Amino acid sequence: MVPAYESLEAALSAQQTYVAALPQWVHMWMGWMEFTFLSSFWFLLARVEARWVLATAVATFFGSLLVGYLFGWSDLWGAVHILLWTPLLVYLWRRRPPLSQGSGFAVWVHLLMATIVISLAFDIVDVAGWLGGML
């Protein structure tokens, strides 16, 4: 069922309620994801990869709002990650610097890729469960 929120304020309130009910470890994981994605600011001027990461983070934010507004706040939220982060992961994988380089950028890219892989594993399970509940 598609919720029909009367306003953006009502949709955001529903989102806050949904997020508040999540387990503490999920809040910690979300904080880690935000940190790794927003760490792109450190490399923004020097590295095009960081600009793509930031653009994807912004698109994820707005995409998540749209999915939540249209379908309600549920495990379907992970579909936005799957659609946007999978191409980002492939892009970063192809352009990753070797860790042996020892640069902060190399460490960040590898941490971000690991974070994306772990998140996508959770998201695939969540979205599959959501879709299974729709059948």
Tab-separated table of C-alpha atoms in Angstrom:
chain	number	residue	atom	x	y	z
A	1	MET	CA	0.000	0.000	0.000
A	2	VAL	CA	1.279	3.465	-0.877
A	3	PRO	CA	0.907	5.960	1.957
A	4	ALA	CA	-0.523	9.289	0.973
A	5	TYR	CA	1.146	11.767	3.254
A	6	GLU	CA	-0.647	15.049	3.526
A	7	SER	CA	2.620	16.942	3.526
A	8	LEU	CA	6.363	16.584	3.369
A	9	GLU	CA	6.376	17.354	7.090
A	10	ALA	CA	4.150	14.325	7.746
A	11	ALA	CA	6.419	12.125	5.613
A	12	LEU	CA	9.518	13.324	7.475
A	13	SER	CA	7.803	12.707	10.795
A	14	ALA	CA	7.032	9.149	9.687
A	15	GLN	CA	10.678	8.728	8.684
A	16	GLN	CA	11.873	9.900	12.103
A	17	THR	CA	9.526	7.426	13.787
A	18	TYR	CA	10.784	4.587	11.570
A	19	VAL	CA	14.453	5.400	12.173
A	20	ALA	CA	13.949	5.846	15.928
A	21	ALA	CA	12.545	2.306	16.151
A	22	LEU	CA	15.623	0.741	14.529
A	23	PRO	CA	18.044	-1.160	16.798
A	24	GLN	CA	21.009	0.719	18.249
A	25	TRP	CA	23.526	-1.196	16.127
A	26	VAL	CA	21.709	-0.003	12.986
A	27	HIS	CA	22.043	3.595	14.191
A	28	MET	CA	25.759	3.010	14.706
A	29	TRP	CA	26.077	1.471	11.238
A	30	MET	CA	24.186	4.393	9.674
A	31	GLY	CA	26.554	6.777	11.448
A	32	TRP	CA	29.553	4.886	10.056
A	33	MET	CA	28.089	4.999	6.533
A	34	GLU	CA	27.488	8.741	6.817
A	35	PHE	CA	31.040	9.235	8.057
A	36	THR	CA	32.614	7.235	5.233
A	37	PHE	CA	30.549	8.903	2.515
A	38	LEU	CA	30.948	12.427	3.881
A	39	SER	CA	34.679	11.873	4.310
A	40	SER	CA	34.738	12.475	0.566
A	41	PHE	CA	34.994	16.184	1.443
A	42	TRP	CA	38.654	15.633	2.407
A	43	PHE	CA	39.482	14.604	-1.157
A	44	LEU	CA	36.907	16.641	-3.063
A	45	LEU	CA	39.234	19.082	-4.795
A	46	ALA	CA	41.951	16.609	-5.718
A	47	ARG	CA	40.041	13.463	-6.679
A	48	VAL	CA	37.157	12.976	-9.103
A	49	GLU	CA	36.223	9.773	-7.261
A	50	ALA	CA	35.406	11.819	-4.166
A	51	ARG	CA	33.131	14.052	-6.209
A	52	TRP	CA	31.244	10.997	-7.501
A	53	VAL	CA	30.933	9.654	-3.960
A	54	LEU	CA	29.498	12.953	-2.728
A	55	ALA	CA	27.118	13.180	-5.704
A	56	THR	CA	25.948	9.630	-4.987
A	57	ALA	CA	25.459	10.473	-1.299
A	58	VAL	CA	23.269	13.452	-2.228
A	59	ALA	CA	21.300	11.357	-4.745
A	60	THR	CA	20.875	8.655	-2.085
A	61	PHE	CA	19.487	11.191	0.378
A	62	PHE	CA	16.879	12.491	-2.048
A	63	GLY	CA	16.147	9.050	-3.486
A	64	SER	CA	15.523	7.704	0.009
A	65	LEU	CA	13.127	10.547	0.735
A	66	LEU	CA	11.257	9.840	-2.490
A	67	VAL	CA	10.992	6.081	-1.859
A	68	GLY	CA	9.873	6.699	1.715
A	69	TYR	CA	7.305	9.247	0.624
A	70	LEU	CA	5.883	7.024	-2.115
A	71	PHE	CA	6.062	3.607	-0.456
A	72	GLY	CA	6.399	4.319	3.259
A	73	TRP	CA	9.402	3.853	5.504
A	74	SER	CA	10.321	0.210	5.279
A	75	ASP	CA	13.009	-2.192	4.135
A	76	LEU	CA	12.393	-0.982	0.590
A	77	TRP	CA	14.630	1.939	1.565
A	78	GLY	CA	17.569	-0.333	0.691
A	79	ALA	CA	16.532	-0.367	-2.974
A	80	VAL	CA	17.940	3.140	-3.317
A	81	HIS	CA	21.307	1.890	-2.066
A	82	ILE	CA	21.237	-1.063	-4.457
A	83	LEU	CA	20.408	1.128	-7.460
A	84	LEU	CA	22.912	3.889	-6.711
A	85	TRP	CA	25.726	2.232	-4.795
A	86	THR	CA	26.267	-0.792	-7.037
A	87	PRO	CA	27.485	1.332	-9.981
A	88	LEU	CA	29.506	3.463	-7.545
A	89	LEU	CA	31.159	0.340	-6.141
A	90	VAL	CA	32.111	-0.855	-9.638
A	91	TYR	CA	33.491	2.600	-10.468
A	92	LEU	CA	35.547	2.769	-7.265
A	93	TRP	CA	36.801	-0.801	-7.724
A	94	ARG	CA	38.106	0.026	-11.196
A	95	ARG	CA	39.813	3.201	-9.993
A	96	ARG	CA	41.006	2.053	-6.572
A	97	PRO	CA	44.596	2.878	-5.680
A	98	PRO	CA	46.655	0.095	-4.132
A	99	LEU	CA	46.601	0.066	-0.340
A	100	SER	CA	50.369	-0.325	-0.471
A	101	GLN	CA	50.406	3.268	-1.694
A	102	GLY	CA	49.736	4.157	1.942
A	103	SER	CA	47.848	7.337	1.132
A	104	GLY	CA	44.841	8.537	3.080
A	105	PHE	CA	42.873	8.436	-0.154
A	106	ALA	CA	43.725	4.763	-0.750
A	107	VAL	CA	42.688	3.828	2.796
A	108	TRP	CA	39.456	5.807	2.485
A	109	VAL	CA	38.483	4.246	-0.865
A	110	HIS	CA	39.040	0.725	0.476
A	111	LEU	CA	37.101	1.451	3.683
A	112	LEU	CA	34.274	2.958	1.662
A	113	MET	CA	34.141	-0.020	-0.710
A	114	ALA	CA	34.023	-2.432	2.248
A	115	THR	CA	31.263	-0.337	3.815
A	116	ILE	CA	29.261	-0.380	0.588
A	117	VAL	CA	29.633	-4.163	0.184
A	118	ILE	CA	28.438	-4.803	3.749
A	119	SER	CA	25.552	-2.371	3.375
A	120	LEU	CA	24.495	-3.886	0.055
A	121	ALA	CA	24.411	-7.340	1.648
A	122	PHE	CA	21.969	-6.030	4.278
A	123	ASP	CA	20.002	-4.108	1.651
A	124	ILE	CA	19.591	-7.103	-0.662
A	125	VAL	CA	18.203	-9.185	2.209
A	126	ASP	CA	15.894	-6.346	3.305
A	127	VAL	CA	14.548	-5.599	-0.168
A	128	ALA	CA	14.072	-9.308	-0.951
A	129	GLY	CA	12.104	-9.648	2.300
A	130	TRP	CA	10.017	-6.602	1.445
A	131	LEU	CA	9.301	-7.930	-2.041
A	132	GLY	CA	8.494	-11.367	-0.600
A	133	GLY	CA	5.945	-9.750	1.687
A	134	MET	CA	4.310	-8.131	-1.321
A	135	LEU	CA	3.612	-11.491	-2.996
